[in-house]
XYZ file of C-alpha atoms in Angstrom:
406
model
C -33.149 54.643 -55.139
C -30.014 55.078 -53.154
C -26.672 53.554 -54.158
C -25.417 50.563 -52.206
C -22.682 51.497 -49.932
C -19.321 50.250 -50.923
C -17.785 47.872 -48.589
C -14.314 47.969 -47.413
C -12.153 45.352 -45.558
C -9.962 47.227 -43.153
C -6.773 45.718 -41.614
C -6.769 46.466 -38.093
C -3.578 45.945 -36.144
C -4.878 47.251 -32.740
C -2.933 50.427 -33.082
C -4.197 53.962 -33.268
C -3.654 54.479 -36.968
C -5.887 51.624 -38.156
C -8.395 52.375 -35.505
C -8.886 55.874 -36.734
C -8.768 54.869 -40.296
C -11.936 52.722 -39.422
C -13.569 55.651 -38.022
C -12.927 57.966 -41.065
C -13.981 55.229 -43.501
C -17.185 54.911 -41.578
C -17.872 58.694 -41.703
C -17.078 58.604 -45.468
C -20.100 56.353 -45.859
C -18.283 52.973 -46.435
C -19.580 49.683 -45.053
C -16.474 48.776 -42.989
C -15.438 45.342 -41.862
C -12.496 45.013 -39.620
C -9.976 42.150 -39.791
C -6.917 41.383 -37.874
C -4.499 38.878 -39.050
C -3.000 36.139 -36.868
C 0.485 35.593 -38.330
C 1.986 33.618 -35.466
C 2.141 29.895 -35.136
C 0.334 28.759 -31.742
C 3.643 27.737 -30.392
C 5.171 30.996 -31.066
C 2.283 32.988 -29.542
C 4.178 33.979 -26.461
C 6.852 35.790 -28.574
C 4.241 37.925 -30.089
C 2.298 38.955 -26.964
C 2.975 42.735 -27.484
C 3.283 42.777 -31.292
C 1.053 44.228 -33.875
C -0.415 40.655 -34.635
C -0.274 39.303 -31.166
C -2.983 38.475 -28.664
C -3.285 41.867 -27.137
C -3.404 43.578 -30.634
C -6.237 41.249 -31.489
C -8.070 42.277 -28.084
C -7.344 45.901 -28.750
C -8.569 45.668 -32.508
C -11.636 43.881 -31.226
C -12.405 46.480 -28.686
C -12.131 49.399 -31.118
C -14.383 47.637 -33.654
C -16.989 47.262 -31.003
C -16.747 51.037 -30.296
C -17.093 51.909 -33.822
C -19.886 49.642 -34.385
C -18.282 47.412 -37.139
C -17.835 44.004 -37.402
C -14.494 42.331 -36.566
C -12.872 39.047 -37.497
C -9.572 37.328 -37.014
C -7.891 35.693 -40.047
C -5.352 32.935 -39.688
C -2.563 33.753 -41.934
C 0.173 31.957 -39.960
C 1.279 29.455 -42.627
C 1.229 31.959 -45.591
C 3.137 34.547 -43.335
C 5.786 31.860 -42.673
C 6.222 31.130 -46.301
C 6.037 34.409 -47.838
C 7.573 36.852 -45.162
C 9.658 34.811 -42.564
C 11.332 32.352 -45.058
C 12.111 35.238 -47.375
C 13.530 37.033 -44.360
C 15.731 34.370 -43.543
C 16.777 33.280 -47.036
C 17.730 36.930 -47.941
C 20.322 36.976 -44.977
C 21.565 33.574 -46.074
C 22.439 35.044 -49.498
C 24.179 38.092 -47.903
C 21.404 40.461 -48.520
C 19.440 42.476 -45.856
C 15.710 42.070 -46.322
C 12.746 44.225 -46.103
C 9.959 42.040 -44.728
C 7.478 45.117 -44.526
C 7.382 45.701 -48.305
C 7.075 41.962 -48.799
C 4.184 41.532 -46.159
C 2.177 44.487 -47.812
C 2.751 42.958 -51.327
C 2.044 39.194 -50.689
C -0.128 39.404 -47.436
C -1.960 42.520 -46.613
C -2.721 43.540 -50.148
C -2.346 39.934 -51.592
C -3.823 37.069 -49.995
C -6.033 38.971 -47.803
C -8.174 39.820 -50.986
C -9.590 36.478 -51.236
C -11.070 37.133 -47.849
C -12.163 40.467 -48.944
C -13.957 39.092 -51.985
C -15.692 36.428 -49.844
C -17.064 39.208 -47.813
C -18.297 41.190 -50.772
C -15.805 44.046 -50.389
C -14.764 46.452 -52.949
C -11.708 47.591 -51.204
C -8.954 46.789 -48.805
C -7.953 49.708 -46.490
C -5.082 50.171 -44.084
C -3.650 52.724 -41.854
C -0.581 53.497 -43.839
C 0.547 57.149 -44.255
C 0.452 57.310 -47.928
C -1.996 58.732 -50.572
C -3.561 56.597 -53.432
C -5.580 58.546 -55.832
C -7.677 56.955 -58.752
C -7.299 58.613 -61.991
C -7.455 58.206 -65.665
C -4.213 56.923 -67.359
C -1.674 59.734 -68.227
C 0.304 59.758 -71.222
C 3.454 60.187 -69.704
C 5.317 61.450 -66.498
C 5.167 64.988 -67.888
C 1.456 64.900 -68.864
C -0.048 66.655 -65.705
C -3.315 67.534 -67.351
C -4.926 64.310 -67.005
C -3.576 63.655 -63.658
C -5.540 66.508 -62.501
C -8.832 64.754 -63.143
C -8.972 62.645 -60.088
C -11.724 60.723 -58.314
C -12.600 62.339 -55.081
C -12.230 60.033 -52.064
C -15.216 57.818 -51.813
C -16.962 59.225 -54.915
C -16.446 56.440 -57.380
C -15.600 52.714 -57.355
C -12.825 50.977 -58.846
C -14.889 49.651 -61.619
C -16.261 53.022 -62.753
C -15.714 53.598 -66.354
C -12.584 55.523 -67.229
C -11.132 55.352 -63.680
C -8.554 52.372 -64.103
C -5.350 53.806 -62.922
C -4.033 54.536 -59.324
C -1.372 57.036 -58.527
C 0.763 56.442 -55.307
C 1.979 59.573 -53.429
C 3.822 60.136 -50.301
C 1.766 60.941 -47.228
C 1.766 64.701 -46.316
C 3.339 63.972 -42.917
C 7.197 63.592 -43.926
C 7.937 61.875 -40.526
C 5.441 59.266 -41.017
C 5.135 58.767 -44.820
C 5.095 55.108 -45.826
C 4.732 55.120 -49.582
C 8.182 53.509 -49.631
C 6.697 50.367 -48.235
C 3.957 50.147 -50.777
C 6.194 50.689 -54.076
C 5.738 46.961 -55.057
C 2.014 46.922 -55.273
C 0.875 46.357 -58.733
C -2.115 48.430 -60.375
C -4.618 45.922 -59.527
C -3.644 45.931 -55.895
C -3.675 49.684 -55.826
C -6.858 50.209 -57.641
C -8.812 48.491 -54.990
C -6.724 50.008 -51.981
C -7.683 52.968 -49.549
C -5.308 54.686 -47.337
C -7.448 57.207 -45.444
C -4.589 58.623 -43.332
C -2.576 59.864 -46.153
C -3.560 63.507 -45.942
C -3.247 63.486 -42.076
C -0.550 63.935 -39.497
C 0.179 61.620 -36.407
C -0.952 64.389 -33.985
C -4.335 64.699 -35.857
C -4.815 60.985 -35.703
C -4.380 61.000 -31.871
C -6.611 63.826 -31.340
C -9.399 61.920 -33.322
C -8.720 58.843 -31.245
C -9.002 60.963 -27.894
C -12.208 62.569 -28.975
C -13.657 59.201 -29.680
C -12.587 57.998 -26.299
C -10.689 55.020 -28.016
C -8.436 53.075 -25.400
C -5.499 53.084 -27.927
C -5.314 56.726 -28.423
C -1.883 56.925 -26.672
C -0.725 53.401 -27.671
C 3.056 53.560 -28.876
C 4.048 52.918 -32.236
C 5.795 49.659 -33.033
C 9.459 50.629 -33.942
C 10.692 47.062 -35.020
C 9.973 44.189 -37.120
C 6.697 42.504 -35.696
C 8.153 38.941 -35.705
C 11.497 40.000 -34.340
C 11.436 40.341 -30.699
C 13.616 43.314 -29.385
C 14.677 43.807 -32.997
C 17.342 41.318 -32.385
C 17.508 39.634 -35.812
C 20.470 37.552 -35.049
C 18.744 35.913 -32.136
C 15.711 35.346 -34.394
C 17.804 33.735 -37.321
C 19.473 31.458 -34.582
C 16.058 30.378 -33.545
C 14.417 30.122 -36.796
C 17.286 28.355 -38.808
C 19.612 26.882 -36.102
C 23.283 27.485 -35.841
C 23.990 24.663 -38.203
C 22.321 26.501 -41.155
C 24.703 29.546 -40.818
C 27.273 29.916 -43.600
C 30.671 30.250 -41.766
C 33.593 31.854 -43.466
C 36.339 34.393 -43.314
C 36.869 38.076 -42.923
C 39.073 39.872 -45.283
C 39.925 43.633 -45.647
C 39.726 45.400 -49.138
C 43.449 45.043 -49.433
C 42.981 41.078 -49.610
C 44.370 40.630 -46.017
C 42.917 38.003 -43.976
C 41.415 39.193 -40.583
C 39.586 36.514 -39.018
C 37.100 33.831 -39.135
C 33.228 34.444 -38.783
C 30.414 32.296 -37.563
C 27.912 33.260 -40.299
C 27.390 35.616 -43.158
C 23.929 36.002 -41.870
C 25.052 38.015 -38.945
C 26.377 40.766 -41.008
C 24.962 43.571 -43.123
C 26.473 46.406 -45.146
C 27.800 49.522 -42.977
C 27.903 47.407 -39.966
C 30.715 48.328 -37.464
C 29.675 46.460 -34.237
C 31.056 43.138 -33.753
C 34.026 43.268 -36.154
C 37.411 42.209 -35.075
C 39.549 44.998 -33.445
C 43.154 45.841 -33.962
C 42.759 48.618 -36.320
C 43.623 52.377 -35.491
C 40.572 53.435 -37.687
C 37.008 52.461 -37.635
C 36.199 49.574 -40.028
C 32.951 48.645 -41.577
C 31.438 45.764 -43.607
C 31.523 46.954 -47.291
C 30.739 43.720 -49.090
C 29.276 40.199 -48.450
C 30.259 37.682 -50.902
C 27.788 34.647 -50.630
C 29.563 32.378 -53.099
C 32.721 32.269 -50.738
C 30.886 33.316 -47.722
C 33.520 36.083 -47.301
C 32.789 39.249 -45.355
C 34.847 42.255 -46.581
C 35.644 45.271 -44.510
C 37.014 48.616 -45.018
C 37.115 52.270 -44.195
C 34.095 54.688 -44.283
C 35.174 55.867 -47.677
C 34.683 52.200 -49.072
C 30.961 52.412 -48.303
C 30.382 55.416 -50.560
C 29.147 54.933 -54.172
C 27.385 56.792 -56.823
C 25.646 53.983 -59.013
C 24.046 50.909 -58.653
C 21.465 48.549 -60.295
C 18.132 47.254 -59.054
C 16.214 44.318 -60.162
C 12.639 43.021 -60.033
C 11.503 46.541 -60.865
C 7.931 47.598 -60.504
C 7.251 50.512 -62.732
C 4.188 52.485 -61.988
C 2.259 53.666 -65.169
C 3.169 57.317 -64.250
C 6.808 56.428 -65.088
C 5.820 55.935 -68.842
C 8.223 52.787 -68.889
C 7.106 49.571 -70.766
C 8.864 46.759 -69.117
C 9.737 43.972 -69.644
C 11.407 44.378 -73.183
C 12.338 48.004 -72.596
C 14.496 48.897 -75.482
C 16.779 51.477 -73.902
C 18.842 51.987 -77.095
C 15.714 53.051 -79.027
C 14.636 55.485 -76.259
C 14.968 59.112 -76.389
C 17.622 61.079 -74.702
C 20.698 59.340 -72.852
C 19.442 55.801 -73.352
C 16.039 56.552 -71.968
C 17.201 57.965 -68.670
C 15.204 60.496 -66.682
C 15.826 62.514 -63.425
C 14.075 61.551 -60.338
C 14.554 61.272 -56.513
C 15.597 57.996 -55.175
C 15.282 56.804 -51.399
C 17.728 53.946 -50.757
C 16.267 52.917 -47.466
C 13.236 53.814 -45.614
C 14.830 56.272 -43.203
C 16.777 57.995 -46.140
C 15.696 61.509 -47.119
C 15.983 60.755 -50.990
C 18.657 62.164 -53.185
C 18.654 63.223 -56.924
C 19.477 60.781 -59.467
C 19.297 59.671 -63.105
C 17.437 56.628 -63.845
C 17.908 54.224 -66.783
C 15.444 51.489 -67.537
C 16.933 48.310 -68.693
C 15.635 44.991 -70.083
C 14.441 42.143 -67.699
C 12.796 44.554 -65.208
C 16.093 46.022 -64.065
C 17.293 49.745 -63.974
C 20.501 51.632 -63.671
C 20.676 54.271 -61.171
C 23.315 57.133 -60.966
C 23.352 59.332 -57.876
C 24.108 62.808 -58.325
C 25.676 62.890 -55.009
C 27.552 59.732 -53.725
C 25.689 57.913 -50.889
C 26.872 55.742 -48.050
C 26.036 52.238 -47.345
C 23.930 51.004 -50.391
C 22.803 47.754 -49.073
C 21.826 44.728 -51.385
C 18.343 43.527 -50.617
C 16.963 46.884 -49.671
C 14.208 48.677 -51.813
C 15.286 51.719 -53.728
C 12.192 53.651 -54.541
C 11.918 56.336 -57.351
C 9.954 59.545 -56.972
C 8.871 62.451 -59.023
C 8.353 64.990 -56.406
C 5.802 63.173 -54.096
C 4.592 60.530 -56.811
C 6.156 57.114 -56.839
C 7.353 56.144 -60.246
C 8.517 52.714 -59.208
C 11.136 50.829 -57.445
C 13.393 47.740 -57.130
C 15.825 45.728 -55.276
C 19.432 46.917 -54.766
C 21.706 44.628 -56.477
C 25.274 43.756 -55.025
C 28.039 45.934 -56.099
C 30.961 43.682 -55.796
C 34.175 45.207 -53.900
C 37.383 44.029 -55.800
C 39.663 42.455 -53.315
C 43.155 41.421 -54.301
C 43.665 37.658 -54.413
């Protein structure tokens, strides 16, 4: 008697990546169901016309699903998207932090709320077109135990409920220009164990070549280069529309020496490292080096004031491969140098990564010492920790206050 096919719920954005992911999963023997999330309220739909979850995207996804011979559904997640992603995006700017909505959308929506839909349809997995590798494995003893990590489940050969395979390893995709493991760092083990990312071991040119060979109309569709709900990538205009001018926190701009420079119309309109839009009158370029949400002060300084070599992260999600038990991690009782270990840390998605010493702390925090100082560490952005290509964990960069004379 043949084994029943495993069923996969595939998130389809209408782009070439998720479209080819559907084809690859079908060829690997999965029973694939396509789903596109509608995340826009009806009165905002015109704003999303060309976005990944807008009307054209839904039409493109439906057309691809028809070509592949798989069912396709549209799921209305507008209310949840508003609460979990858009409100988070706005509140982070109000708190003087720079948000990363893609990480939040993956954790809370795509690999979060969507699971209830997947379960209702009898699915074993959720799949996406992310360029990352998720391997199912037995649990290793530590970061340094490579032996047990070598015993991996081959793609499609075993299910998430198979005995002994209760651990997922998240790795970088092999295409360094497209790797998206950074955006998946916050997924917990239950989410990773039931996730599939079939594009992780492929490059973008290979994906487009497959799409052309299948005759898919989206084969040459351009990639989205902006936040899906921010038209033209103009986040300031979006905040004005979403929050209203009256909700902006007005305040004053000071330099790092404590000199008053000017008034500003909202701390929400600034981010660390920003140069454009600052008052003139200085012989040297000036940048935003700190945002104080308690006083609504914007602190500006020279490029050298942007550089630092240590910071903390909070709400850390440790992957089991890191060998860290948190919360309640006892750094004092740990082995060498208060439990620190060497790793590579990415301080933003476009950052190449830099060597660092990482010290886990209590209450889901960690201290990171960069071996080479880096520019414009931005509170609210994610710092993701790697051992070579393997994600060990990550968290959200905390504010490093710049001392300004009273």
